[in-house]
Coordinates of C-alpha atoms in Angstrom, one line a residue:
M132 CA 10.2 -31.2 17.1
P133 CA 13.1 -33.7 17.3
Q134 CA 12.6 -36.8 19.4
Y135 CA 15.0 -37.6 22.3
L136 CA 15.3 -41.3 22.9
S137 CA 18.4 -41.7 24.9
P138 CA 20.1 -39.6 27.7
G139 CA 22.6 -37.1 26.6
V140 CA 23.3 -33.5 25.7
Y141 CA 21.6 -32.1 22.6
V142 CA 22.7 -28.9 20.9
E143 CA 20.3 -27.4 18.4
E144 CA 20.6 -24.4 16.1
V145 CA 17.9 -21.8 16.7
P146 CA 17.2 -19.1 14.0
S147 CA 18.3 -15.7 15.2
A148 CA 15.7 -13.1 16.0
V149 CA 18.1 -10.5 14.7
K150 CA 18.1 -10.1 10.9
A151 CA 20.7 -7.4 10.2
I152 CA 19.9 -4.6 7.8
A153 CA 22.9 -3.7 5.7
G154 CA 23.4 -0.3 4.2
V155 CA 23.1 -0.1 0.5
S156 CA 25.5 1.5 -1.9
T157 CA 24.9 5.2 -2.6
S158 CA 27.6 6.1 -5.1
I159 CA 27.1 4.0 -8.2
P160 CA 26.1 6.2 -11.1
G161 CA 24.4 5.5 -14.3
F162 CA 25.8 7.6 -17.2
I163 CA 23.9 8.2 -20.4
G164 CA 26.0 9.4 -23.3
I165 CA 25.2 10.7 -26.7
V166 CA 27.5 8.7 -28.9
P167 CA 27.4 8.2 -32.7
D168 CA 27.7 4.8 -34.3
E169 CA 31.2 5.7 -35.5
V170 CA 33.7 7.5 -33.3
N171 CA 36.7 9.3 -34.9
S172 CA 39.5 8.9 -32.3
P173 CA 43.2 9.3 -32.9
F174 CA 43.9 6.7 -30.2
V175 CA 42.6 3.8 -32.3
D176 CA 45.5 1.7 -33.7
V177 CA 46.4 2.4 -37.3
V178 CA 46.2 -0.5 -39.7
I179 CA 49.4 -0.8 -41.6
D180 CA 49.9 -2.7 -44.8
E181 CA 46.7 -4.7 -44.6
P182 CA 46.6 -7.0 -47.7
V183 CA 43.9 -6.1 -50.1
G184 CA 44.7 -8.3 -53.1
K185 CA 46.7 -8.4 -56.3
G186 CA 46.4 -6.4 -59.5
D187 CA 45.0 -7.9 -62.6
G188 CA 45.5 -5.1 -65.1
T189 CA 42.1 -3.5 -64.5
K190 CA 40.5 -0.8 -62.3
K191 CA 39.2 -3.6 -60.2
V192 CA 37.3 -3.2 -57.0
F193 CA 39.1 -4.9 -54.2
N194 CA 37.4 -6.0 -50.9
L195 CA 39.1 -5.2 -47.6
S196 CA 38.8 -7.8 -44.8
R197 CA 37.2 -5.4 -42.4
Y198 CA 33.6 -4.2 -42.7
P199 CA 32.7 -1.5 -42.5
V200 CA 36.0 0.4 -42.9
V201 CA 34.9 3.7 -41.5
T202 CA 37.9 6.0 -41.4
D203 CA 39.1 9.6 -41.8
A204 CA 40.0 10.2 -45.5
D205 CA 43.3 11.8 -44.4
T206 CA 44.4 8.5 -42.9
F207 CA 43.4 6.2 -45.8
K208 CA 46.2 5.2 -48.2
I209 CA 46.3 2.4 -50.7
K210 CA 49.7 1.2 -51.8
V211 CA 50.7 -0.8 -54.9
K212 CA 54.0 -2.6 -54.4
G213 CA 54.5 -0.4 -51.3
N214 CA 53.9 2.9 -53.1
P215 CA 50.9 5.1 -52.4
T216 CA 48.4 5.4 -55.3
E217 CA 45.1 7.2 -55.9
A218 CA 42.0 5.2 -54.9
T219 CA 38.6 5.6 -53.3
L220 CA 37.0 3.7 -50.5
S221 CA 33.3 2.7 -50.3
N222 CA 31.2 0.4 -48.1
D223 CA 28.6 -1.9 -49.8
E224 CA 25.7 -2.3 -47.3
T225 CA 24.1 -5.0 -49.4
K226 CA 27.2 -7.2 -49.7
K227 CA 28.6 -6.1 -46.4
V228 CA 32.0 -5.5 -47.9
S229 CA 34.4 -2.5 -47.9
Q230 CA 35.6 -1.8 -51.4
V231 CA 38.5 0.1 -53.0
T232 CA 38.4 1.4 -56.6
F233 CA 41.6 2.5 -58.3
A234 CA 42.0 5.6 -60.5
A235 CA 44.7 3.8 -62.5
A236 CA 44.7 0.0 -62.9
P237 CA 47.6 -1.7 -61.1
A238 CA 49.7 -4.1 -63.1
N239 CA 49.0 -7.8 -63.1
E240 CA 50.1 -9.6 -59.8
D241 CA 51.1 -6.3 -58.2
A242 CA 50.7 -6.6 -54.4
I243 CA 48.1 -4.1 -53.0
T244 CA 48.0 -3.1 -49.3
A245 CA 46.1 -0.5 -47.3
D246 CA 47.0 1.9 -44.4
Y247 CA 44.2 3.5 -42.5
R248 CA 42.9 4.3 -39.0
P249 CA 39.4 2.8 -38.6
F250 CA 36.8 4.7 -36.7
F251 CA 35.9 3.1 -33.4
L252 CA 32.6 1.2 -33.4
P253 CA 31.1 1.4 -29.9
I254 CA 28.7 -1.1 -28.4
E255 CA 25.2 -1.2 -29.6
A256 CA 23.0 1.7 -28.6
G257 CA 20.8 1.0 -25.6
V258 CA 23.0 -1.7 -24.1
V259 CA 24.1 -1.0 -20.6
K260 CA 27.6 -1.9 -19.5
L261 CA 29.1 -2.1 -16.1
C262 CA 32.5 -0.4 -16.0
T263 CA 34.9 -0.8 -13.1
N264 CA 37.8 1.2 -14.6
F265 CA 38.5 3.6 -17.4
S266 CA 40.2 1.0 -19.6
Q267 CA 37.1 -1.2 -19.5
F268 CA 35.0 1.8 -20.4
K269 CA 37.1 2.4 -23.5
Q270 CA 36.7 -1.1 -24.7
F271 CA 32.9 -0.5 -25.0
F272 CA 32.6 3.2 -25.8
G273 CA 35.9 4.4 -27.1
D274 CA 38.7 6.7 -26.1
F275 CA 38.8 10.5 -26.3
S276 CA 37.7 11.7 -29.7
Q277 CA 36.8 14.6 -32.0
D278 CA 33.1 14.1 -31.5
T279 CA 32.0 16.7 -29.0
K280 CA 29.2 14.9 -27.2
H281 CA 31.1 11.6 -27.2
N282 CA 34.0 13.4 -25.6
Y283 CA 31.7 14.8 -22.9
L284 CA 30.9 11.2 -21.9
V285 CA 34.6 10.1 -22.0
H286 CA 35.7 13.0 -19.8
A287 CA 32.8 12.4 -17.5
V288 CA 33.7 8.7 -16.9
Y289 CA 37.4 9.5 -16.7
G290 CA 36.7 12.2 -14.1
F291 CA 34.4 9.9 -12.2
F292 CA 37.2 7.3 -11.7
N293 CA 39.8 10.0 -11.2
N294 CA 37.8 11.5 -8.3
G295 CA 37.2 8.4 -6.4
G296 CA 34.5 6.4 -8.2
S297 CA 34.9 2.6 -8.3
S298 CA 32.2 1.4 -10.7
C299 CA 29.5 2.8 -12.9
Y300 CA 26.9 1.8 -15.5
V301 CA 27.0 3.4 -18.9
V302 CA 24.6 3.3 -21.8
R303 CA 24.9 5.2 -25.1
I304 CA 22.2 6.6 -27.2
K305 CA 22.3 8.4 -30.6
D306 CA 19.7 11.1 -29.9
A307 CA 18.5 12.2 -26.4
K308 CA 15.1 13.4 -27.5
T309 CA 14.1 10.1 -29.1
E310 CA 16.0 7.6 -27.1
I311 CA 16.1 8.9 -23.5
D312 CA 13.2 6.7 -22.5
K313 CA 14.9 3.6 -23.8
A314 CA 18.1 4.4 -21.7
L315 CA 16.2 5.2 -18.5
N316 CA 14.1 2.0 -18.9
A317 CA 17.3 0.0 -19.2
F318 CA 18.6 1.6 -15.9
A319 CA 15.3 0.9 -14.1
T320 CA 16.1 -2.8 -13.9
I321 CA 19.6 -2.2 -12.4
D322 CA 19.1 -2.0 -8.7
P323 CA 22.7 -0.8 -7.7
I324 CA 22.4 2.5 -9.5
S325 CA 21.9 5.4 -7.1
L326 CA 23.0 8.4 -9.2
V327 CA 22.0 9.4 -12.7
A328 CA 23.7 11.9 -15.1
I329 CA 23.7 12.8 -18.8
P330 CA 26.9 14.7 -19.2
G331 CA 26.5 17.9 -21.2
N332 CA 22.7 17.8 -21.3
T333 CA 20.9 21.1 -20.6
D334 CA 17.6 20.4 -22.3
D335 CA 14.8 20.9 -19.8
A336 CA 12.5 18.1 -21.2
I337 CA 15.3 15.6 -20.9
R338 CA 16.1 16.8 -17.3
D339 CA 12.4 16.4 -16.4
K340 CA 12.5 12.7 -17.6
V341 CA 15.6 12.0 -15.6
V342 CA 14.1 13.5 -12.4
A343 CA 10.9 11.6 -13.1
H344 CA 12.9 8.4 -13.3
C345 CA 14.6 9.1 -10.0
K346 CA 11.1 9.7 -8.4
A347 CA 9.7 6.5 -9.9
T348 CA 12.6 4.3 -8.7
S349 CA 12.5 6.1 -5.3
D350 CA 16.1 5.5 -4.6
R351 CA 18.1 7.7 -7.1
F352 CA 19.4 11.2 -7.3
A353 CA 20.2 13.2 -10.4
I354 CA 23.3 15.3 -11.0
L355 CA 22.5 17.9 -13.6
D356 CA 24.8 20.2 -15.6
G357 CA 24.2 23.8 -16.0
P358 CA 25.3 25.8 -19.0
S359 CA 29.0 26.3 -19.6
T360 CA 28.8 30.1 -19.1
A361 CA 26.0 32.6 -18.6
D362 CA 26.2 36.3 -19.7
D363 CA 23.3 37.1 -17.4
L364 CA 23.5 35.2 -14.1
T365 CA 19.9 36.0 -13.3
T366 CA 18.8 33.5 -15.9
L367 CA 20.3 30.8 -13.8
T368 CA 17.6 31.3 -11.1
K369 CA 14.7 31.2 -13.4
I370 CA 13.0 28.2 -15.0
P371 CA 12.8 27.8 -18.8
N372 CA 11.0 30.4 -20.9
S373 CA 12.7 33.2 -18.8
G374 CA 15.8 31.3 -17.7
V375 CA 17.7 28.0 -17.8
M376 CA 17.2 26.6 -14.3
P377 CA 15.6 23.1 -13.9
K378 CA 12.2 22.9 -12.2
R379 CA 12.3 22.7 -8.4
T380 CA 13.0 19.2 -7.1
D381 CA 14.7 17.7 -4.1
L382 CA 15.8 14.7 -6.2
A383 CA 18.5 16.5 -8.1
A384 CA 21.4 18.9 -7.8
W385 CA 22.4 21.5 -10.4
Y386 CA 25.9 22.7 -10.9
F387 CA 27.4 25.8 -12.6
P388 CA 29.8 26.6 -14.4
W389 CA 31.6 23.9 -16.4
I390 CA 35.2 23.0 -15.5
K391 CA 38.3 23.1 -17.7
V392 CA 40.4 19.9 -17.9
F393 CA 43.3 18.7 -20.1
D394 CA 42.1 17.2 -23.3
P395 CA 44.5 14.9 -25.2
I396 CA 42.8 15.6 -28.5
I397 CA 43.6 19.3 -28.6
N398 CA 46.6 18.9 -26.3
G399 CA 45.2 21.7 -24.2
S400 CA 42.5 22.9 -21.8
L401 CA 38.9 22.1 -22.7
A402 CA 35.6 23.1 -20.9
V403 CA 33.6 20.0 -20.1
P404 CA 30.4 19.4 -18.1
P405 CA 31.2 18.6 -14.4
S406 CA 28.6 15.9 -13.7
G407 CA 30.9 13.0 -14.2
H408 CA 33.6 14.5 -12.0
L409 CA 31.0 15.4 -9.4
A410 CA 29.7 11.8 -9.3
G411 CA 33.3 10.8 -8.4
V412 CA 33.3 13.4 -5.7
Y413 CA 30.0 12.0 -4.3
A414 CA 31.6 8.5 -4.3
R415 CA 34.8 9.8 -2.6
V416 CA 32.9 11.6 0.1
D417 CA 30.5 8.6 0.7
N418 CA 33.4 6.2 1.0
E419 CA 35.6 8.4 3.2
R420 CA 33.0 10.1 5.4
G421 CA 29.5 8.8 4.6
V422 CA 26.5 9.8 2.6
F423 CA 25.5 12.2 5.4
K424 CA 28.5 14.4 4.6
A425 CA 27.6 17.1 2.1
P426 CA 29.6 16.7 -1.2
A427 CA 30.9 20.2 -0.9
N428 CA 34.1 22.0 0.0
E429 CA 35.7 19.2 -2.0
V430 CA 38.5 19.5 -4.6
I431 CA 37.6 18.3 -8.1
F432 CA 40.6 16.3 -9.1
G433 CA 41.7 16.9 -12.7
A434 CA 40.1 20.3 -13.0
Q435 CA 42.4 23.1 -14.0
D436 CA 40.0 26.0 -14.0
V437 CA 36.4 26.9 -14.4
S438 CA 34.7 28.2 -17.6
Q439 CA 33.4 31.3 -15.8
P440 CA 34.9 32.6 -12.6
L441 CA 32.3 33.5 -9.9
S442 CA 32.6 35.9 -7.0
K443 CA 31.0 35.7 -3.5
A444 CA 28.6 38.4 -4.6
D445 CA 27.6 36.3 -7.6
Q446 CA 27.0 33.3 -5.4
D447 CA 24.9 35.3 -3.0
N448 CA 22.2 35.5 -5.6
L449 CA 22.6 31.9 -6.8
N450 CA 22.9 29.8 -3.7
P451 CA 19.5 30.4 -2.1
K452 CA 17.8 29.1 -5.3
G453 CA 19.9 25.9 -5.4
V454 CA 22.5 26.8 -8.0
N455 CA 25.6 24.9 -6.7
C456 CA 28.6 26.9 -7.8
I457 CA 32.0 25.6 -8.7
R458 CA 34.6 28.1 -7.7
V459 CA 38.3 28.8 -7.6
L460 CA 39.3 29.3 -4.0
N461 CA 42.9 29.3 -2.6
G462 CA 44.2 27.9 -5.9
N463 CA 41.8 24.9 -5.8
I464 CA 38.8 24.1 -7.9
L465 CA 36.1 23.4 -5.3
V466 CA 32.5 22.3 -5.2
W467 CA 31.0 25.3 -3.3
G468 CA 27.4 24.4 -2.9
A469 CA 25.3 21.6 -1.4
R470 CA 21.7 22.3 -2.2
T471 CA 19.0 20.5 -4.1
V472 CA 17.4 22.3 -7.1
G473 CA 15.2 25.0 -5.6
G474 CA 17.3 25.6 -2.5
D475 CA 15.3 27.3 0.2
D476 CA 12.0 26.4 -1.4
N477 CA 12.7 22.7 -0.6
A478 CA 12.5 23.4 3.2
D479 CA 13.7 20.3 5.1
L480 CA 15.1 18.7 1.9
K481 CA 17.1 21.6 0.6
Y482 CA 20.5 20.0 1.3
I483 CA 21.9 17.2 -0.9
N484 CA 23.2 15.1 2.0
V485 CA 19.8 15.2 3.8
R486 CA 17.9 14.0 0.7
R487 CA 20.5 11.3 -0.2
T488 CA 20.7 10.1 3.4
L489 CA 16.9 9.6 3.4
L490 CA 17.2 7.7 0.1
F491 CA 19.9 5.6 1.7
L492 CA 17.8 4.8 4.8
R493 CA 14.7 4.1 2.8
E494 CA 16.4 1.7 0.4
S495 CA 18.4 -0.1 3.1
I496 CA 15.3 -0.7 5.3
D497 CA 13.4 -1.8 2.2
E498 CA 16.0 -4.4 1.2
G499 CA 16.7 -5.4 4.7
T500 CA 13.1 -6.2 5.8
Q501 CA 12.0 -8.3 2.8
W502 CA 11.8 -11.2 5.2
V503 CA 8.8 -9.7 6.9
V504 CA 6.5 -10.2 3.9
F505 CA 3.9 -13.0 4.7
E506 CA 5.0 -13.4 8.3
P507 CA 2.2 -13.7 10.9
N508 CA 1.1 -10.1 11.7
T509 CA 1.4 -10.4 15.5
P510 CA 3.0 -8.4 18.3
A511 CA 6.0 -10.7 18.0
L512 CA 6.6 -9.5 14.5
W513 CA 6.2 -5.9 15.5
Q514 CA 8.9 -6.4 18.1
Q515 CA 11.2 -8.0 15.6
I516 CA 10.7 -5.2 13.2
T517 CA 11.4 -2.6 15.9
R518 CA 14.5 -4.4 17.1
N519 CA 16.0 -4.8 13.7
V520 CA 15.3 -1.3 12.4
S521 CA 16.5 0.1 15.7
A522 CA 19.8 -1.8 15.5
F523 CA 20.4 -0.5 12.0
L524 CA 19.6 3.1 12.9
T525 CA 21.9 2.8 16.0
N526 CA 24.8 2.0 13.7
V527 CA 23.8 4.9 11.4
W528 CA 23.8 7.2 14.5
R529 CA 27.2 5.9 15.5
S530 CA 28.6 6.8 12.1
G531 CA 27.6 10.4 12.7
A532 CA 24.7 10.6 10.3
L533 CA 22.1 11.4 13.0
F534 CA 22.0 14.2 15.5
G535 CA 21.7 13.4 19.2
N536 CA 23.8 12.4 22.2
T537 CA 21.9 9.2 22.5
P538 CA 20.0 6.9 20.1
Q539 CA 16.8 8.0 21.7
E540 CA 17.5 11.6 20.7
A541 CA 18.6 10.6 17.2
F542 CA 15.7 8.4 16.1
Y543 CA 12.6 6.5 17.0
V544 CA 10.9 3.4 15.7
K545 CA 7.3 2.6 16.5
C546 CA 5.6 -0.6 15.4
D547 CA 2.8 -1.6 17.9
A548 CA -0.9 -2.0 18.3
E549 CA -1.5 1.7 18.0
N550 CA -0.3 2.0 14.4
N551 CA -1.4 -1.5 13.6
P552 CA -5.1 -1.6 14.6
P553 CA -7.4 -4.5 13.5
E554 CA -8.7 -2.7 10.4
L555 CA -5.2 -2.4 9.0
R556 CA -4.3 -6.0 9.9
E557 CA -7.4 -7.1 8.1
L558 CA -6.0 -5.4 5.0
G559 CA -2.8 -7.4 5.4
Q560 CA -0.8 -4.3 6.4
V561 CA 1.9 -3.9 9.0
V562 CA 2.9 -0.3 9.6
T563 CA 6.1 1.0 11.1
E564 CA 6.7 4.7 11.9
I565 CA 10.3 5.9 11.9
G566 CA 11.6 9.3 12.7
V567 CA 15.3 10.4 12.2
A568 CA 17.2 13.5 13.0
I569 CA 19.6 13.8 10.0
V570 CA 22.6 16.1 10.5
R571 CA 22.6 19.4 8.5
P572 CA 25.8 20.8 7.0
A573 CA 27.4 23.9 8.6
E574 CA 26.7 26.0 5.5
F575 CA 27.3 29.4 7.2
V576 CA 30.2 29.5 9.6
I577 CA 29.9 32.6 11.8
F578 CA 32.5 33.8 14.3
R579 CA 31.7 36.8 16.5
I580 CA 34.8 38.6 17.6
S581 CA 35.0 41.5 20.0
Q582 CA 37.8 43.2 22.0
M583 CA 38.3 42.4 25.6
A584 CA 39.1 45.0 28.2
Q585 CA 42.7 45.1 29.1
T586 CA 43.2 43.8 32.7
S587 CA 46.8 45.0 33.3

């Protein structure tokens, strides 16, 4: 306590009893891409007339200044005095040099230069990079390329930003079966990640590990790709051995079919997995409406078509099981499903927005109440917890995420002597019970029309 020794007015700062809980981000994905050590991309700048050395009258091996020079043989040309000549390129791993050997020895003092387009060398496998735009992504992982799996990742990240995403974390691995654990462990330490996707992966064992990662972190949701097409649609509703569907989980959504986008490599339409574009749709909906709005009935920007058209009758058999269809409706490519994997079998958590809203509430309250740890476990603390959590949920209700005309109808927070008896306090526990009425999407819109009797 301060001492007051002379008359006067004293103004003191008193710590506020209100410790605001801020909502966490819900739309930052972590992308895992299968990318080789060397990427053959036509968008890498061509090296023109790079000096190699001078002839000395022998079929001498000349060393290029770059190592390794990994390039397409069609782009590699050695010139003597400006004229192309026959030569071979090799990389010496021991000496760490790239070497050129001539078929015919150049004359003494002849100037020797090289033209070639080097392969892009991406960042080391297993290293996670934060990307806030597509240009930044290309610096680390390369541009569109001839490598199929690498191109899936590039299209995914491009589609993410094109559909409304603002930032994402990306890590590359060379083989999903042997390195997926390494990538997921790297993501585990990055708190902002709230979505996880491996563009193009349909391997069930890999999907299981991604879902297990989301469960372990308790604040993440997986976006899974289905196959590009399916000759027999019934396989989409059956788990592996008899089908291709992931195992039932409320921590993931599964989408079918793939989408067709413009690919600059082939200068035409290419079918690509939709998970990256959908992560962008999630981000756009979260930012414009809120995480409580289902990421469905939304246009996929950049999509030109789907790899397999689906009818309403087709979707009637897929939707109840949680196969989220991408369809062409009224000339637009739309996300036309909002269910977690398993659909009706997930009961209260069958909708994506409900599951993700719960994750949002859980993580926000977790991060916003860290101050409670080691505080005296008294009724005063219980009141503070109730007040702060109620204030946060009131704001969530005002945003439209909770159902009810009043906050009392939308949620309740209970932290009192009844759920904190002496035996729990002796264990160092303080227990708060929270109930929320999260809004459900209007999945089935029904109008009943009948004729009225004519009155005149």
